[in-house]
Amino acid sequence: MTLQEITDVSEKIVFFGGAGVSTESGIPDFRSVDGLYNQKYDYPPEEILSHTFFRRKTAEFYRFYRDKMLCLDAKPNKAHLKLAEMERKGKLSAVITQNIDGLHQAAGSKRVLELHGSVLRNYCEDCGKFYTAADILASEGVPVCSCGGIVKPDVVLYEEGLDDKTVTEAVREIQSCDTLIIAGTSLTVYPAAGMVRYFRGKYLVLINRDETPMDGSADLVIHDKVGEVLDSLVI
């Protein structure tokens, strides 16, 4: 079956997306040839974006974070827009994303489960006051709240656990859908990638530029750009 045919007969689709969904909006991923892991910094990005590094070298964390993680000029691409359309027309019940850029919501999606948080939300660790991504970008050094506390992005750093409520909702969506579309992810980042094992529906679709460990288990595998594939769907 083609993706169009699967979409046509599906009543409840869930989309599970990774970095490859946002690279078409100009946001770099971590592990591709031109991703963040292949750029040169004093420390590897995985170390910089860890809980330990944030605590010990907060100023250096924020230097990297402002430079590479706050892509505030990025716009939703064809994938984001098509998913929002699918939700509006009752085909898609939820987007589960590993991305932290907020582009699904910017495209109009309402039911978005952000496994790794969002750069658009930042909170004082002492009083809980909210700060926007623009506030962080405009600050210098370590962002400090009006109360004197350190402001931390609402993103899940390495060494930190995922939000229990978000994980529970994501698992519930995956368990109850008839079609699961996994796109733009190598399915190697855990625990997020492990959620796929909860799928019990009819059609498992994988859309990714490169092969994944689950290609052999899928009903349909498409090695192409996510935006181009989804944009071809007629909903």
PDB file of C-alpha atoms in Angstrom:
ATOM      1  CA  MET A   1       0.000   0.000   0.000  1.00  0.00           C
ATOM      2  CA  THR A   2       1.040   3.570  -0.629  1.00  0.00           C
ATOM      3  CA  LEU A   3       1.065   6.255   2.060  1.00  0.00           C
ATOM      4  CA  GLN A   4      -1.962   7.841   0.409  1.00  0.00           C
ATOM      5  CA  GLU A   5      -3.860   4.556   0.545  1.00  0.00           C
ATOM      6  CA  ILE A   6      -2.931   3.986   4.177  1.00  0.00           C
ATOM      7  CA  THR A   7      -3.971   7.525   5.077  1.00  0.00           C
ATOM      8  CA  ASP A   8      -7.281   7.138   3.269  1.00  0.00           C
ATOM      9  CA  VAL A   9      -8.307   4.031   5.229  1.00  0.00           C
ATOM     10  CA  SER A  10      -6.952   5.184   8.605  1.00  0.00           C
ATOM     11  CA  GLU A  11      -9.297   6.621  11.210  1.00  0.00           C
ATOM     12  CA  LYS A  12      -6.776   7.618  13.847  1.00  0.00           C
ATOM     13  CA  ILE A  13      -3.204   8.516  12.854  1.00  0.00           C
ATOM     14  CA  VAL A  14      -0.448   9.458  15.290  1.00  0.00           C
ATOM     15  CA  PHE A  15       2.726  11.145  14.062  1.00  0.00           C
ATOM     16  CA  PHE A  16       6.019  10.578  15.887  1.00  0.00           C
ATOM     17  CA  GLY A  17       8.726  12.959  14.680  1.00  0.00           C
ATOM     18  CA  GLY A  18      12.392  13.687  15.240  1.00  0.00           C
ATOM     19  CA  ALA A  19      15.002  16.201  14.118  1.00  0.00           C
ATOM     20  CA  GLY A  20      14.535  15.397  10.432  1.00  0.00           C
ATOM     21  CA  VAL A  21      11.123  17.051  10.536  1.00  0.00           C
ATOM     22  CA  SER A  22      12.683  20.430  11.366  1.00  0.00           C
ATOM     23  CA  THR A  23      15.875  20.315   9.298  1.00  0.00           C
ATOM     24  CA  GLU A  24      13.796  21.418   6.301  1.00  0.00           C
ATOM     25  CA  SER A  25      13.081  24.606   8.276  1.00  0.00           C
ATOM     26  CA  GLY A  26      16.815  25.221   8.593  1.00  0.00           C
ATOM     27  CA  ILE A  27      17.193  23.866  12.127  1.00  0.00           C
ATOM     28  CA  PRO A  28      20.331  21.666  12.373  1.00  0.00           C
ATOM     29  CA  ASP A  29      20.084  18.193  13.823  1.00  0.00           C
ATOM     30  CA  PHE A  30      22.721  16.471  15.935  1.00  0.00           C
ATOM     31  CA  ARG A  31      23.943  13.424  14.100  1.00  0.00           C
ATOM     32  CA  SER A  32      23.726  14.041  10.373  1.00  0.00           C
ATOM     33  CA  VAL A  33      26.824  14.812   8.322  1.00  0.00           C
ATOM     34  CA  ASP A  34      26.124  18.541   8.546  1.00  0.00           C
ATOM     35  CA  GLY A  35      24.600  18.400  12.033  1.00  0.00           C
ATOM     36  CA  LEU A  36      25.821  19.854  15.313  1.00  0.00           C
ATOM     37  CA  TYR A  37      27.942  16.836  16.191  1.00  0.00           C
ATOM     38  CA  ASN A  38      30.200  17.539  13.222  1.00  0.00           C
ATOM     39  CA  GLN A  39      30.864  21.170  14.069  1.00  0.00           C
ATOM     40  CA  LYS A  40      33.812  22.180  16.232  1.00  0.00           C
ATOM     41  CA  TYR A  41      33.367  23.420  19.793  1.00  0.00           C
ATOM     42  CA  ASP A  42      35.430  23.304  22.972  1.00  0.00           C
ATOM     43  CA  TYR A  43      33.122  20.527  24.181  1.00  0.00           C
ATOM     44  CA  PRO A  44      30.911  18.037  22.343  1.00  0.00           C
ATOM     45  CA  PRO A  45      27.286  19.262  22.037  1.00  0.00           C
ATOM     46  CA  GLU A  46      26.075  16.207  23.962  1.00  0.00           C
ATOM     47  CA  GLU A  47      28.246  17.265  26.920  1.00  0.00           C
ATOM     48  CA  ILE A  48      27.223  20.930  26.705  1.00  0.00           C
ATOM     49  CA  LEU A  49      23.538  19.996  26.662  1.00  0.00           C
ATOM     50  CA  SER A  50      23.798  17.888  29.812  1.00  0.00           C
ATOM     51  CA  HIS A  51      22.463  18.583  33.271  1.00  0.00           C
ATOM     52  CA  THR A  52      25.978  18.392  34.737  1.00  0.00           C
ATOM     53  CA  PHE A  53      27.370  20.932  32.268  1.00  0.00           C
ATOM     54  CA  PHE A  54      24.447  23.287  32.875  1.00  0.00           C
ATOM     55  CA  ARG A  55      25.204  23.227  36.596  1.00  0.00           C
ATOM     56  CA  ARG A  56      28.984  23.490  36.366  1.00  0.00           C
ATOM     57  CA  LYS A  57      29.498  25.758  33.357  1.00  0.00           C
ATOM     58  CA  THR A  58      26.222  27.643  33.050  1.00  0.00           C
ATOM     59  CA  ALA A  59      27.655  30.605  31.153  1.00  0.00           C
ATOM     60  CA  GLU A  60      29.267  28.350  28.554  1.00  0.00           C
ATOM     61  CA  PHE A  61      26.028  26.373  28.265  1.00  0.00           C
ATOM     62  CA  TYR A  62      24.163  29.557  27.435  1.00  0.00           C
ATOM     63  CA  ARG A  63      26.748  30.699  24.904  1.00  0.00           C
ATOM     64  CA  PHE A  64      26.185  27.513  22.909  1.00  0.00           C
ATOM     65  CA  TYR A  65      22.448  27.508  23.587  1.00  0.00           C
ATOM     66  CA  ARG A  66      21.893  31.024  22.239  1.00  0.00           C
ATOM     67  CA  ASP A  67      24.102  30.373  19.230  1.00  0.00           C
ATOM     68  CA  LYS A  68      22.823  26.960  18.148  1.00  0.00           C
ATOM     69  CA  MET A  69      19.543  26.093  19.868  1.00  0.00           C
ATOM     70  CA  LEU A  70      17.502  29.284  19.555  1.00  0.00           C
ATOM     71  CA  CYS A  71      16.457  29.323  15.897  1.00  0.00           C
ATOM     72  CA  LEU A  72      13.691  31.855  16.405  1.00  0.00           C
ATOM     73  CA  ASP A  73      13.483  32.901  12.751  1.00  0.00           C
ATOM     74  CA  ALA A  74      12.671  29.350  11.587  1.00  0.00           C
ATOM     75  CA  LYS A  75       9.245  28.863   9.996  1.00  0.00           C
ATOM     76  CA  PRO A  76       7.062  25.744   9.755  1.00  0.00           C
ATOM     77  CA  ASN A  77       7.761  23.684   6.649  1.00  0.00           C
ATOM     78  CA  LYS A  78       5.552  21.468   4.462  1.00  0.00           C
ATOM     79  CA  ALA A  79       5.585  18.661   7.020  1.00  0.00           C
ATOM     80  CA  HIS A  80       4.380  20.865   9.890  1.00  0.00           C
ATOM     81  CA  LEU A  81       1.670  22.433   7.726  1.00  0.00           C
ATOM     82  CA  LYS A  82       0.363  19.118   6.372  1.00  0.00           C
ATOM     83  CA  LEU A  83       0.175  17.614   9.873  1.00  0.00           C
ATOM     84  CA  ALA A  84      -1.816  20.612  11.096  1.00  0.00           C
ATOM     85  CA  GLU A  85      -4.188  20.132   8.147  1.00  0.00           C
ATOM     86  CA  MET A  86      -4.544  16.419   8.937  1.00  0.00           C
ATOM     87  CA  GLU A  87      -5.488  17.287  12.515  1.00  0.00           C
ATOM     88  CA  ARG A  88      -8.040  19.899  11.423  1.00  0.00           C
ATOM     89  CA  LYS A  89      -9.703  17.361   9.133  1.00  0.00           C
ATOM     90  CA  GLY A  90      -9.908  14.716  11.840  1.00  0.00           C
ATOM     91  CA  LYS A  91      -7.305  12.298  10.466  1.00  0.00           C
ATOM     92  CA  LEU A  92      -4.520  12.958  12.975  1.00  0.00           C
ATOM     93  CA  SER A  93      -5.083  12.659  16.711  1.00  0.00           C
ATOM     94  CA  ALA A  94      -1.667  13.762  17.983  1.00  0.00           C
ATOM     95  CA  VAL A  95       1.859  14.816  17.131  1.00  0.00           C
ATOM     96  CA  ILE A  96       4.536  13.355  19.377  1.00  0.00           C
ATOM     97  CA  THR A  97       7.790  15.206  18.852  1.00  0.00           C
ATOM     98  CA  GLN A  98      11.381  14.980  20.009  1.00  0.00           C
ATOM     99  CA  ASN A  99      11.960  18.531  18.771  1.00  0.00           C
ATOM    100  CA  ILE A 100      12.044  21.587  20.992  1.00  0.00           C
ATOM    101  CA  ASP A 101      11.391  24.335  18.430  1.00  0.00           C
ATOM    102  CA  GLY A 102       7.615  24.807  18.718  1.00  0.00           C
ATOM    103  CA  LEU A 103       7.126  24.684  14.932  1.00  0.00           C
ATOM    104  CA  HIS A 104       4.222  22.226  15.090  1.00  0.00           C
ATOM    105  CA  GLN A 105       2.228  24.699  17.181  1.00  0.00           C
ATOM    106  CA  ALA A 106       3.310  27.562  14.912  1.00  0.00           C
ATOM    107  CA  ALA A 107       1.836  25.623  11.973  1.00  0.00           C
ATOM    108  CA  GLY A 108      -1.480  25.251  13.797  1.00  0.00           C
ATOM    109  CA  SER A 109      -1.297  21.826  15.433  1.00  0.00           C
ATOM    110  CA  LYS A 110      -3.204  21.734  18.729  1.00  0.00           C
ATOM    111  CA  ARG A 111      -2.418  18.294  20.156  1.00  0.00           C
ATOM    112  CA  VAL A 112       1.397  18.299  20.398  1.00  0.00           C
ATOM    113  CA  LEU A 113       3.244  16.188  22.959  1.00  0.00           C
ATOM    114  CA  GLU A 114       6.773  17.558  23.379  1.00  0.00           C
ATOM    115  CA  LEU A 115       8.909  14.749  24.782  1.00  0.00           C
ATOM    116  CA  HIS A 116      11.975  16.954  25.192  1.00  0.00           C
ATOM    117  CA  GLY A 117      10.297  20.230  26.120  1.00  0.00           C
ATOM    118  CA  SER A 118      10.514  23.548  24.276  1.00  0.00           C
ATOM    119  CA  VAL A 119      12.998  26.412  23.934  1.00  0.00           C
ATOM    120  CA  LEU A 120       9.978  28.738  23.910  1.00  0.00           C
ATOM    121  CA  ARG A 121       9.457  28.165  27.641  1.00  0.00           C
ATOM    122  CA  ASN A 122      11.982  29.211  30.279  1.00  0.00           C
ATOM    123  CA  TYR A 123      11.484  29.423  34.042  1.00  0.00           C
ATOM    124  CA  CYS A 124      13.277  30.819  37.063  1.00  0.00           C
ATOM    125  CA  GLU A 125      14.466  27.896  39.155  1.00  0.00           C
ATOM    126  CA  ASP A 126      13.649  29.793  42.357  1.00  0.00           C
ATOM    127  CA  CYS A 127      10.310  31.530  41.850  1.00  0.00           C
ATOM    128  CA  GLY A 128       9.046  29.922  38.636  1.00  0.00           C
ATOM    129  CA  LYS A 129       8.612  33.179  36.695  1.00  0.00           C
ATOM    130  CA  PHE A 130       8.189  32.596  32.947  1.00  0.00           C
ATOM    131  CA  TYR A 131      10.574  33.981  30.325  1.00  0.00           C
ATOM    132  CA  THR A 132      10.306  33.781  26.534  1.00  0.00           C
ATOM    133  CA  ALA A 133      13.003  32.549  24.163  1.00  0.00           C
ATOM    134  CA  ALA A 134      13.395  36.163  23.018  1.00  0.00           C
ATOM    135  CA  ASP A 135      14.157  37.126  26.632  1.00  0.00           C
ATOM    136  CA  ILE A 136      16.928  34.533  26.746  1.00  0.00           C
ATOM    137  CA  LEU A 137      18.337  35.611  23.389  1.00  0.00           C
ATOM    138  CA  ALA A 138      18.410  39.238  24.499  1.00  0.00           C
ATOM    139  CA  SER A 139      20.144  38.478  27.791  1.00  0.00           C
ATOM    140  CA  GLU A 140      23.881  38.168  28.328  1.00  0.00           C
ATOM    141  CA  GLY A 141      25.828  35.581  30.277  1.00  0.00           C
ATOM    142  CA  VAL A 142      23.641  33.566  32.622  1.00  0.00           C
ATOM    143  CA  PRO A 143      20.001  34.764  32.489  1.00  0.00           C
ATOM    144  CA  VAL A 144      18.934  35.854  35.949  1.00  0.00           C
ATOM    145  CA  CYS A 145      15.361  36.387  37.128  1.00  0.00           C
ATOM    146  CA  SER A 146      14.171  39.587  38.772  1.00  0.00           C
ATOM    147  CA  CYS A 147      14.228  37.583  42.033  1.00  0.00           C
ATOM    148  CA  GLY A 148      17.894  36.680  41.529  1.00  0.00           C
ATOM    149  CA  GLY A 149      17.360  33.049  40.549  1.00  0.00           C
ATOM    150  CA  ILE A 150      18.865  31.383  37.487  1.00  0.00           C
ATOM    151  CA  VAL A 151      16.544  30.954  34.511  1.00  0.00           C
ATOM    152  CA  LYS A 152      16.543  27.456  32.954  1.00  0.00           C
ATOM    153  CA  PRO A 153      15.068  26.418  29.594  1.00  0.00           C
ATOM    154  CA  ASP A 154      12.123  24.032  29.799  1.00  0.00           C
ATOM    155  CA  VAL A 155      14.023  21.432  27.778  1.00  0.00           C
ATOM    156  CA  VAL A 156      15.067  17.942  28.815  1.00  0.00           C
ATOM    157  CA  LEU A 157      18.852  17.921  29.018  1.00  0.00           C
ATOM    158  CA  TYR A 158      20.981  14.796  28.842  1.00  0.00           C
ATOM    159  CA  GLU A 159      20.953  13.047  32.255  1.00  0.00           C
ATOM    160  CA  GLU A 160      17.439  14.367  32.925  1.00  0.00           C
ATOM    161  CA  GLY A 161      14.260  12.286  32.775  1.00  0.00           C
ATOM    162  CA  LEU A 162      11.314  12.871  30.493  1.00  0.00           C
ATOM    163  CA  ASP A 163       8.146  14.394  31.918  1.00  0.00           C
ATOM    164  CA  ASP A 164       5.974  11.557  33.246  1.00  0.00           C
ATOM    165  CA  LYS A 165       2.670  13.122  32.193  1.00  0.00           C
ATOM    166  CA  THR A 166       3.862  13.722  28.631  1.00  0.00           C
ATOM    167  CA  VAL A 167       5.237  10.180  28.346  1.00  0.00           C
ATOM    168  CA  THR A 168       1.985   8.687  29.635  1.00  0.00           C
ATOM    169  CA  GLU A 169      -0.077  10.668  27.138  1.00  0.00           C
ATOM    170  CA  ALA A 170       2.274   9.751  24.285  1.00  0.00           C
ATOM    171  CA  VAL A 171       2.096   6.048  25.094  1.00  0.00           C
ATOM    172  CA  ARG A 172      -1.695   6.239  25.314  1.00  0.00           C
ATOM    173  CA  GLU A 173      -1.867   7.853  21.858  1.00  0.00           C
ATOM    174  CA  ILE A 174       0.468   5.263  20.325  1.00  0.00           C
ATOM    175  CA  GLN A 175      -1.490   2.385  21.863  1.00  0.00           C
ATOM    176  CA  SER A 176      -4.837   3.640  20.585  1.00  0.00           C
ATOM    177  CA  CYS A 177      -4.039   4.653  16.996  1.00  0.00           C
ATOM    178  CA  ASP A 178      -4.533   2.487  13.925  1.00  0.00           C
ATOM    179  CA  THR A 179      -1.628   4.072  12.011  1.00  0.00           C
ATOM    180  CA  LEU A 180       1.670   5.313  13.411  1.00  0.00           C
ATOM    181  CA  ILE A 181       3.829   7.469  11.150  1.00  0.00           C
ATOM    182  CA  ILE A 182       7.414   7.776  12.392  1.00  0.00           C
ATOM    183  CA  ALA A 183       9.432  10.393  10.560  1.00  0.00           C
ATOM    184  CA  GLY A 184      12.748  12.223  10.665  1.00  0.00           C
ATOM    185  CA  THR A 185      14.279  10.138  13.428  1.00  0.00           C
ATOM    186  CA  SER A 186      17.011   7.500  13.529  1.00  0.00           C
ATOM    187  CA  LEU A 187      15.116   5.780  16.375  1.00  0.00           C
ATOM    188  CA  THR A 188      18.339   5.564  18.394  1.00  0.00           C
ATOM    189  CA  VAL A 189      17.589   8.172  21.090  1.00  0.00           C
ATOM    190  CA  TYR A 190      16.080   6.552  24.159  1.00  0.00           C
ATOM    191  CA  PRO A 191      13.800   6.499  26.060  1.00  0.00           C
ATOM    192  CA  ALA A 192      11.768   8.281  23.362  1.00  0.00           C
ATOM    193  CA  ALA A 193      12.529   5.704  20.649  1.00  0.00           C
ATOM    194  CA  GLY A 194      11.391   2.901  22.940  1.00  0.00           C
ATOM    195  CA  MET A 195       7.814   4.193  22.903  1.00  0.00           C
ATOM    196  CA  VAL A 196       7.294   2.724  19.437  1.00  0.00           C
ATOM    197  CA  ARG A 197       7.032  -0.752  20.932  1.00  0.00           C
ATOM    198  CA  TYR A 198       3.629   0.177  22.373  1.00  0.00           C
ATOM    199  CA  PHE A 199       2.086   0.367  18.893  1.00  0.00           C
ATOM    200  CA  ARG A 200      -0.569  -2.295  18.293  1.00  0.00           C
ATOM    201  CA  GLY A 201      -2.355  -0.818  15.292  1.00  0.00           C
ATOM    202  CA  LYS A 202      -2.567  -1.793  11.619  1.00  0.00           C
ATOM    203  CA  TYR A 203       0.018   0.275   9.787  1.00  0.00           C
ATOM    204  CA  LEU A 204       3.521   1.310  10.845  1.00  0.00           C
ATOM    205  CA  VAL A 205       5.037   3.832   8.431  1.00  0.00           C
ATOM    206  CA  LEU A 206       8.668   5.009   8.532  1.00  0.00           C
ATOM    207  CA  ILE A 207       9.790   8.131   6.675  1.00  0.00           C
ATOM    208  CA  ASN A 208      13.468   8.958   7.054  1.00  0.00           C
ATOM    209  CA  ARG A 209      16.348   9.959   4.829  1.00  0.00           C
ATOM    210  CA  ASP A 210      18.484   7.085   6.119  1.00  0.00           C
ATOM    211  CA  GLU A 211      17.754   3.544   7.242  1.00  0.00           C
ATOM    212  CA  THR A 212      16.587   2.912  10.819  1.00  0.00           C
ATOM    213  CA  PRO A 213      16.730  -0.168  13.078  1.00  0.00           C
ATOM    214  CA  MET A 214      12.967  -0.599  12.581  1.00  0.00           C
ATOM    215  CA  ASP A 215      12.818  -0.566   8.784  1.00  0.00           C
ATOM    216  CA  GLY A 216      12.318  -4.342   8.714  1.00  0.00           C
ATOM    217  CA  SER A 217       9.295  -4.114  11.028  1.00  0.00           C
ATOM    218  CA  ALA A 218       7.414  -1.413   9.132  1.00  0.00           C
ATOM    219  CA  ASP A 219       4.534  -1.850   6.701  1.00  0.00           C
ATOM    220  CA  LEU A 220       5.852   1.005   4.577  1.00  0.00           C
ATOM    221  CA  VAL A 221       9.338   2.549   4.484  1.00  0.00           C
ATOM    222  CA  ILE A 222      10.078   5.753   2.567  1.00  0.00           C
ATOM    223  CA  HIS A 223      13.641   7.096   2.374  1.00  0.00           C
ATOM    224  CA  ASP A 224      13.032  10.716   1.454  1.00  0.00           C
ATOM    225  CA  LYS A 225      12.502  14.182   2.924  1.00  0.00           C
ATOM    226  CA  VAL A 226       9.590  14.258   5.352  1.00  0.00           C
ATOM    227  CA  GLY A 227       8.120  17.493   4.029  1.00  0.00           C
ATOM    228  CA  GLU A 228       8.079  16.353   0.419  1.00  0.00           C
ATOM    229  CA  VAL A 229       6.451  13.025   1.312  1.00  0.00           C
ATOM    230  CA  LEU A 230       3.710  14.483   3.509  1.00  0.00           C
ATOM    231  CA  ASP A 231       3.033  17.389   1.181  1.00  0.00           C
ATOM    232  CA  SER A 232       2.027  14.941  -1.558  1.00  0.00           C
ATOM    233  CA  LEU A 233      -0.882  13.635   0.527  1.00  0.00           C
ATOM    234  CA  VAL A 234      -4.415  14.645  -0.344  1.00  0.00           C
ATOM    235  CA  ILE A 235      -6.452  14.807   2.857  1.00  0.00           C
TER     236      ILE A 235
END
